Amino acid sequence: MRALRQFISQPAISQPLIIFLAARLLLSALGAALWAMGIVPTTPSPVRPYHEMEPVVEGAAVWLLGVWQRFDVIHYTRIAAFGYHDVQLTVFYPLFPLLIRLAAPLVGGDVLLAALVVSNIACLLALIVFHRLLADEQFEAGASRRALMYLLMFPAGFFLLVPYTESLFLLLSLLCFREARRGRWGWAALAGLAASLTRFQGVALTAMLGLEILRQAQWKPSKAGWRLAFALAPIVGVAAFWGWRAWAGFPPLAELQSGIWRRVPALPWEGIFLNVERIFAGQARLIEYIDLPATLLMLGLGVVVLRRLPLGYGLYFWAVLLFNLSQYRVGDPLSGQARFALTLFPAFMVLAGVGRSAWLNRVILYLFTALWFFIAGAFVLWGFVG
């Protein structure tokens, strides 16, 4: 116990742990409060489909589990429980539901609880790795703390604490970065491979890995040699999943994305322009007034990332951001962009510098926290927020 207390008391562990626990308690309290008020819908319907999953709407488990049993959470638990038995589920990459399936026997076979456990462990580990990466990059303690708080309390930051892939993908991307910056190519490649089996955006790590290998080889490909092959690991992950889908006879991903999920390929600026048009036409939903500023904020911070952080961070940031913006959702063009921004961790590194001013730090945290509660509450009430 003494060794454990000493381990937890380290700033590299205690700071992320305190921030994580505070956010987790706030989110659970919000879910419990909304449930106690009797305003959370409990009856399945065409707009609240649970598919073949049993809704958690009774007992003490509701405020911890049932209030987060929404949208993609249901799809991931369906895959964990039954596999890719429904063709529409094959748009979801396999690592997250696989981890849920492996964790389920440890929690009595409850896939929803297992999903929550996996995502929360991934979130805590991501904060710890992020804190250590910031220390490696010579960030002082206050800036590191602000970066972690801005990330977790970003308006869509609650998605890191519910069973979505954001926390797992963030963890794997951070591990890939840290190991690459330290020249540990095998571990970096393994993390990159796992990231690309979590989300397609993992292929963006290929560019970062290639750049880091060349940088540490003094920009001489001949000196880098066979190590450049490590950079291909994220591509291998995506190719393996796509190859399995083709072998199994599933329709192309683009066909399912457009036909079922209403997401279509686009130039990176098209979704932004369409969102602006919808706002001026009075057609935008409330969440679109949040997705647009969140996207513009990321674009602005991306410029600062290029100027203030090593090139690998900027390469990763812009590759992922452009992947995210290279499609839009019909009727809600920037849907999900605030959530997708959570994996753009270099943005929160430079935002921590903005928050050096005490009053700016308060403005950022107060605004982020207010929107965090609003969006999380809407999610509990079955509002689609990305």
C-alpha positions as a printed Julia matrix, in Angstrom:
386×3 Matrix{Float64}:
   0.0     0.0     0.0
   2.84    2.37    0.79
   4.38    1.76   -2.64
   1.0     2.4    -4.24
   0.56    5.67   -2.33
   4.03    6.79   -3.38
   3.26    5.91   -6.99
  -0.05    7.82   -7.01
   1.5    10.82   -5.23
   3.8    11.5    -8.19
   2.61   14.67  -10.03
   2.7    12.74  -13.31
   0.03   10.43  -11.88
  -1.79   12.53   -9.28
  -2.6    15.49  -11.55
  -4.2    13.41  -14.35
  -5.97   11.25  -11.75
  -7.49   14.22   -9.91
  -8.65   15.83  -13.16
 -10.11   12.53  -14.36
 -11.94   11.81  -11.1
 -13.37   15.33  -10.9
 -14.74   15.11  -14.46
 -16.04   11.57  -13.91
 -17.9    12.6   -10.75
 -19.38   15.68  -12.44
 -20.6    13.61  -15.37
 -22.11   10.91  -13.17
 -23.78   13.58  -11.02
 -25.27   15.16  -14.15
 -26.67   11.84  -15.34
 -28.09   11.06  -11.91
 -29.65   14.53  -11.56
 -31.38   14.38  -14.94
 -32.67   10.89  -14.15
 -33.95   11.99  -10.74
 -35.82   14.86  -12.4
 -37.8    12.3   -14.42
 -37.07   13.91  -17.8
 -34.92   11.15  -19.31
 -36.84    9.18  -21.99
 -37.05    5.48  -21.13
 -39.27    4.01  -23.84
 -37.59    2.63  -27.0
 -38.91    4.15  -30.22
 -37.81    4.68  -33.85
 -35.89    7.79  -32.73
 -34.52    5.98  -29.66
 -33.57    2.56  -31.04
 -31.83    0.08  -28.75
 -31.95   -2.55  -31.5
 -31.47   -5.97  -29.87
 -29.8    -4.57  -26.75
 -31.75   -4.54  -23.49
 -32.36   -0.95  -22.3
 -31.01   -0.2   -18.83
 -33.94    1.77  -17.42
 -34.42    0.31  -13.94
 -32.5     0.17  -10.68
 -29.35    1.9    -9.51
 -27.5     1.03  -12.73
 -29.53    3.6   -14.67
 -27.65    6.72  -13.59
 -24.25    5.07  -14.02
 -24.92    3.08  -17.2
 -28.38    3.57  -18.65
 -28.14    7.33  -19.18
 -25.12    6.77  -21.47
 -26.69    3.95  -23.49
 -27.12    6.09  -26.58
 -26.32    6.1   -30.31
 -22.87    4.64  -31.11
 -22.57    3.23  -27.58
 -25.34    0.83  -28.52
 -23.62   -0.1   -31.78
 -20.28   -0.84  -30.1
 -21.95   -3.02  -27.47
 -23.9    -4.8   -30.22
 -20.65   -5.7   -31.97
 -19.09   -6.8   -28.68
 -22.08   -9.0   -27.88
 -22.96  -10.43  -31.3
 -20.19   -9.58  -33.74
 -20.7    -7.87  -37.1
 -24.1    -9.48  -37.54
 -25.67   -6.35  -39.08
 -24.09   -4.9   -42.22
 -24.42   -1.3   -40.98
 -22.14   -2.14  -38.05
 -19.22   -2.85  -40.38
 -18.44    0.88  -40.61
 -17.09    0.62  -37.04
 -13.47   -0.48  -36.64
 -12.89   -3.58  -34.51
 -10.45   -2.85  -31.67
 -12.78   -1.02  -29.28
 -15.61   -3.6   -29.42
 -13.0    -6.37  -29.18
 -11.66   -4.89  -25.93
 -15.24   -4.61  -24.63
 -15.81   -8.28  -25.41
 -12.59   -9.26  -23.63
 -13.46   -7.12  -20.59
 -17.08   -8.27  -20.29
 -16.34  -11.58  -18.43
 -14.45   -9.55  -15.8
 -17.63   -7.58  -14.97
 -20.16  -10.38  -15.01
 -20.75  -10.4   -18.75
 -22.3    -6.91  -18.85
 -21.07   -5.45  -22.15
 -22.35   -1.94  -21.35
 -20.44   -1.85  -18.07
 -17.4    -3.32  -19.81
 -17.6    -0.6   -22.46
 -17.71    2.1   -19.79
 -14.75    0.53  -17.96
 -12.65    0.27  -21.13
 -13.33    3.85  -22.21
 -12.67    5.28  -18.74
  -9.43    3.36  -18.24
  -8.35    4.54  -21.69
  -9.25    8.11  -20.74
  -7.23    8.04  -17.52
  -4.24    6.44  -19.25
  -4.48    8.98  -22.09
  -4.3    11.84  -19.56
  -1.27   10.25  -17.88
   0.54    9.7   -21.19
  -0.38   13.23  -22.33
   1.05   14.65  -19.11
   4.3    12.75  -19.64
   4.51   13.8   -23.28
   4.1    17.42  -22.19
   6.92   16.95  -19.68
   9.1    15.45  -22.43
   8.42   18.58  -24.5
   9.51   20.8   -21.59
   6.06   22.15  -20.67
   6.01   23.59  -17.15
   3.63   22.1   -14.57
   0.95   24.79  -14.87
   0.79   24.51  -18.65
   0.56   20.72  -18.45
  -2.32   20.96  -15.98
  -4.17   23.46  -18.19
  -3.72   21.3   -21.3
  -5.27   18.31  -19.51
  -8.19   20.35  -18.17
  -8.87   22.01  -21.52
  -8.88   18.62  -23.23
 -11.22   16.89  -20.78
 -13.52   19.9   -20.29
 -13.67   20.81  -23.98
 -17.38   21.15  -24.89
 -17.46   17.61  -26.32
 -14.92   16.29  -23.8
 -17.47   14.13  -22.0
 -17.19   11.73  -24.96
 -13.84   10.69  -23.46
 -15.77    9.35  -20.46
 -18.55    7.46  -22.26
 -18.21    4.33  -24.42
 -17.03    5.96  -27.64
 -13.68    5.41  -29.37
 -12.3     8.89  -28.63
 -10.45    7.94  -25.43
  -8.92    4.76  -26.86
  -7.85    6.45  -30.1
  -6.4     9.39  -28.17
  -4.45    7.05  -25.88
  -2.98    5.08  -28.78
  -2.11    8.22  -30.76
  -0.34    9.71  -27.73
   1.57    6.47  -27.13
   2.59    6.39  -30.79
   3.84    9.98  -30.53
   5.74    9.52  -27.28
   7.43    6.32  -28.37
   8.32    7.81  -31.75
   9.81   10.93  -30.16
  11.92    8.62  -27.98
  13.04    6.52  -30.97
  11.31    3.35  -29.81
  10.01    2.38  -33.23
   8.6    -1.04  -32.46
   6.32    0.28  -29.73
   5.41    3.33  -31.81
   4.46    1.12  -34.76
   2.39   -1.17  -32.53
   0.48    1.81  -31.09
  -0.04    3.2   -34.6
  -1.34   -0.16  -35.82
  -3.77   -0.35  -32.89
  -4.92    3.25  -33.48
  -5.77    2.47  -37.11
  -7.78   -0.56  -35.94
  -9.74    1.85  -33.74
 -10.49    4.6   -36.26
  -9.57    5.31  -39.86
  -7.84    8.54  -38.84
  -5.05    6.38  -37.46
  -3.46    6.39  -40.92
  -2.43   10.0   -40.18
   0.18    8.55  -37.82
   2.03    7.14  -40.83
   3.18   10.61  -41.89
   4.3    11.47  -38.35
   6.2     8.19  -37.96
   7.95    8.63  -41.3
   8.93   12.18  -40.44
  10.25   11.24  -36.99
  12.3     8.35  -38.4
  13.86   10.64  -41.0
  14.44   13.44  -38.48
  16.26   11.14  -36.1
  18.26    9.79  -39.06
  19.33   13.4   -39.82
  17.03   13.48  -42.88
  19.01   10.75  -44.67
  16.78    7.95  -46.01
  19.79    5.71  -46.42
  20.59    6.1   -42.72
  16.96    5.46  -41.75
  17.02    2.26  -43.78
  14.63   -0.52  -42.83
  13.19    1.54  -39.94
  11.03    3.4   -42.45
   8.95    0.23  -42.69
   7.66    0.97  -39.17
   5.86    4.01  -40.59
   3.61    1.71  -42.61
   2.08    0.05  -39.53
  -1.04    2.3   -39.38
  -1.73    1.66  -43.07
  -1.47   -2.09  -42.43
  -4.2    -1.84  -39.75
  -6.67   -0.07  -42.03
  -5.8    -2.34  -44.97
  -6.39   -5.43  -42.81
  -9.86   -4.25  -41.79
 -10.79   -3.25  -45.33
  -9.44   -6.55  -46.66
 -11.51   -8.51  -44.16
 -14.65   -6.56  -45.13
 -14.05   -7.27  -48.82
 -13.38  -10.96  -48.11
 -16.6   -11.17  -46.07
 -18.56   -9.62  -48.94
 -19.71   -6.45  -47.18
 -20.61   -3.38  -49.28
 -17.95   -0.64  -49.64
 -17.63    1.67  -46.64
 -18.46    4.75  -48.71
 -21.74    3.14  -49.77
 -22.77    2.45  -46.18
 -21.59    5.84  -44.93
 -23.72    7.68  -47.48
 -26.7     5.33  -47.59
 -27.18    4.64  -43.88
 -25.18    7.25  -41.98
 -25.76   10.09  -44.49
 -22.07   11.02  -44.57
 -20.72   11.92  -48.01
 -17.21   12.8   -49.26
 -16.5    16.52  -49.59
 -13.79   19.11  -49.9
 -12.61   20.21  -46.45
 -14.35   23.59  -46.57
 -17.72   22.41  -47.91
 -19.15   21.37  -44.54
 -18.16   24.73  -43.03
 -19.85   26.71  -45.82
 -22.97   24.56  -45.65
 -23.17   25.04  -41.88
 -22.88   28.81  -42.27
 -25.61   28.76  -44.92
 -27.91   26.79  -42.63
 -27.34   29.25  -39.79
 -28.15   32.29  -41.96
 -31.18   30.48  -43.39
 -32.47   29.76  -39.87
 -32.34   26.0   -40.52
 -29.52   25.05  -38.14
 -30.07   22.96  -35.03
 -28.67   24.24  -31.74
 -25.69   21.87  -31.82
 -24.63   23.35  -35.17
 -23.99   26.66  -33.4
 -21.41   24.78  -31.31
 -19.88   22.57  -34.01
 -19.04   25.56  -36.22
 -17.08   27.58  -33.6
 -15.36   24.37  -32.44
 -14.22   23.69  -36.01
 -13.05   27.26  -36.54
 -11.2    27.16  -33.22
  -9.35   24.03  -34.33
  -8.43   25.65  -37.64
  -7.02   28.66  -35.8
  -5.14   26.58  -33.25
  -3.78   24.45  -36.09
  -1.91   27.48  -37.44
  -0.37   28.04  -34.0
   0.56   24.35  -33.78
   2.62   24.7   -36.97
   4.41   27.73  -35.57
   5.1    26.6   -31.99
   5.37   22.82  -31.9
   7.75   20.4   -33.65
   6.74   19.57  -37.21
   5.47   16.07  -36.37
   2.68   17.52  -34.24
   1.55   19.83  -37.02
   1.67   17.03  -39.58
  -0.51   14.8   -37.41
  -2.89   17.62  -36.51
  -3.58   18.72  -40.07
  -3.76   15.2   -41.47
  -6.43   14.21  -38.92
  -8.31   17.5   -39.22
  -8.43   17.29  -43.01
  -9.59   13.66  -42.79
 -12.35   14.79  -40.43
 -13.45   17.64  -42.69
 -13.3    15.63  -45.91
 -16.88   14.47  -45.38
 -20.07   16.01  -44.09
 -23.39   14.74  -42.82
 -26.4    15.59  -44.95
 -28.69   17.91  -42.98
 -26.06   18.53  -40.29
 -22.82   19.3   -42.15
 -20.35   19.55  -39.25
 -21.93   16.82  -37.15
 -19.3    15.21  -34.95
 -16.56   17.78  -35.56
 -16.53   18.95  -31.92
 -16.18   15.32  -30.83
 -13.53   14.56  -33.46
 -11.51   17.54  -32.17
 -10.73   15.64  -28.97
  -8.09   13.6   -30.78
  -6.36   16.78  -32.01
  -4.29   16.93  -28.84
  -1.63   19.37  -30.19
  -4.37   22.03  -30.16
  -4.7    21.72  -26.4
  -0.94   21.99  -26.02
  -0.9    25.43  -27.65
  -4.17   26.46  -25.98
  -2.44   25.89  -22.64
  -0.1    28.71  -23.6
  -3.05   31.04  -24.21
  -4.32   30.21  -20.73
  -1.19   31.55  -19.03
  -3.21   34.67  -18.28
  -5.35   33.97  -15.19
  -8.43   35.72  -16.57
  -8.13   34.02  -19.98
  -7.77   30.67  -18.22
 -10.99   31.35  -16.3
 -12.83   32.43  -19.45
 -11.76   29.28  -21.31
 -12.65   26.93  -18.45
 -15.98   28.6   -17.62
 -17.08   28.6   -21.26
 -15.9    25.06  -21.9
 -17.5    23.74  -18.71
 -20.87   25.38  -19.39
 -21.0    23.92  -22.9
 -19.73   20.57  -21.56
 -22.71   20.3   -19.22
 -25.12   21.44  -21.92
 -23.96   18.95  -24.57
 -23.63   16.06  -22.11
 -27.14   16.78  -20.8
 -28.51   16.83  -24.34
 -26.85   13.46  -24.97
 -28.5    11.95  -21.87
 -31.88   13.2   -23.15
 -31.32   11.43  -26.47
 -30.27   14.57  -28.3
 -27.94   13.79  -31.2
 -24.83   15.88  -30.54
 -22.35   14.16  -32.82
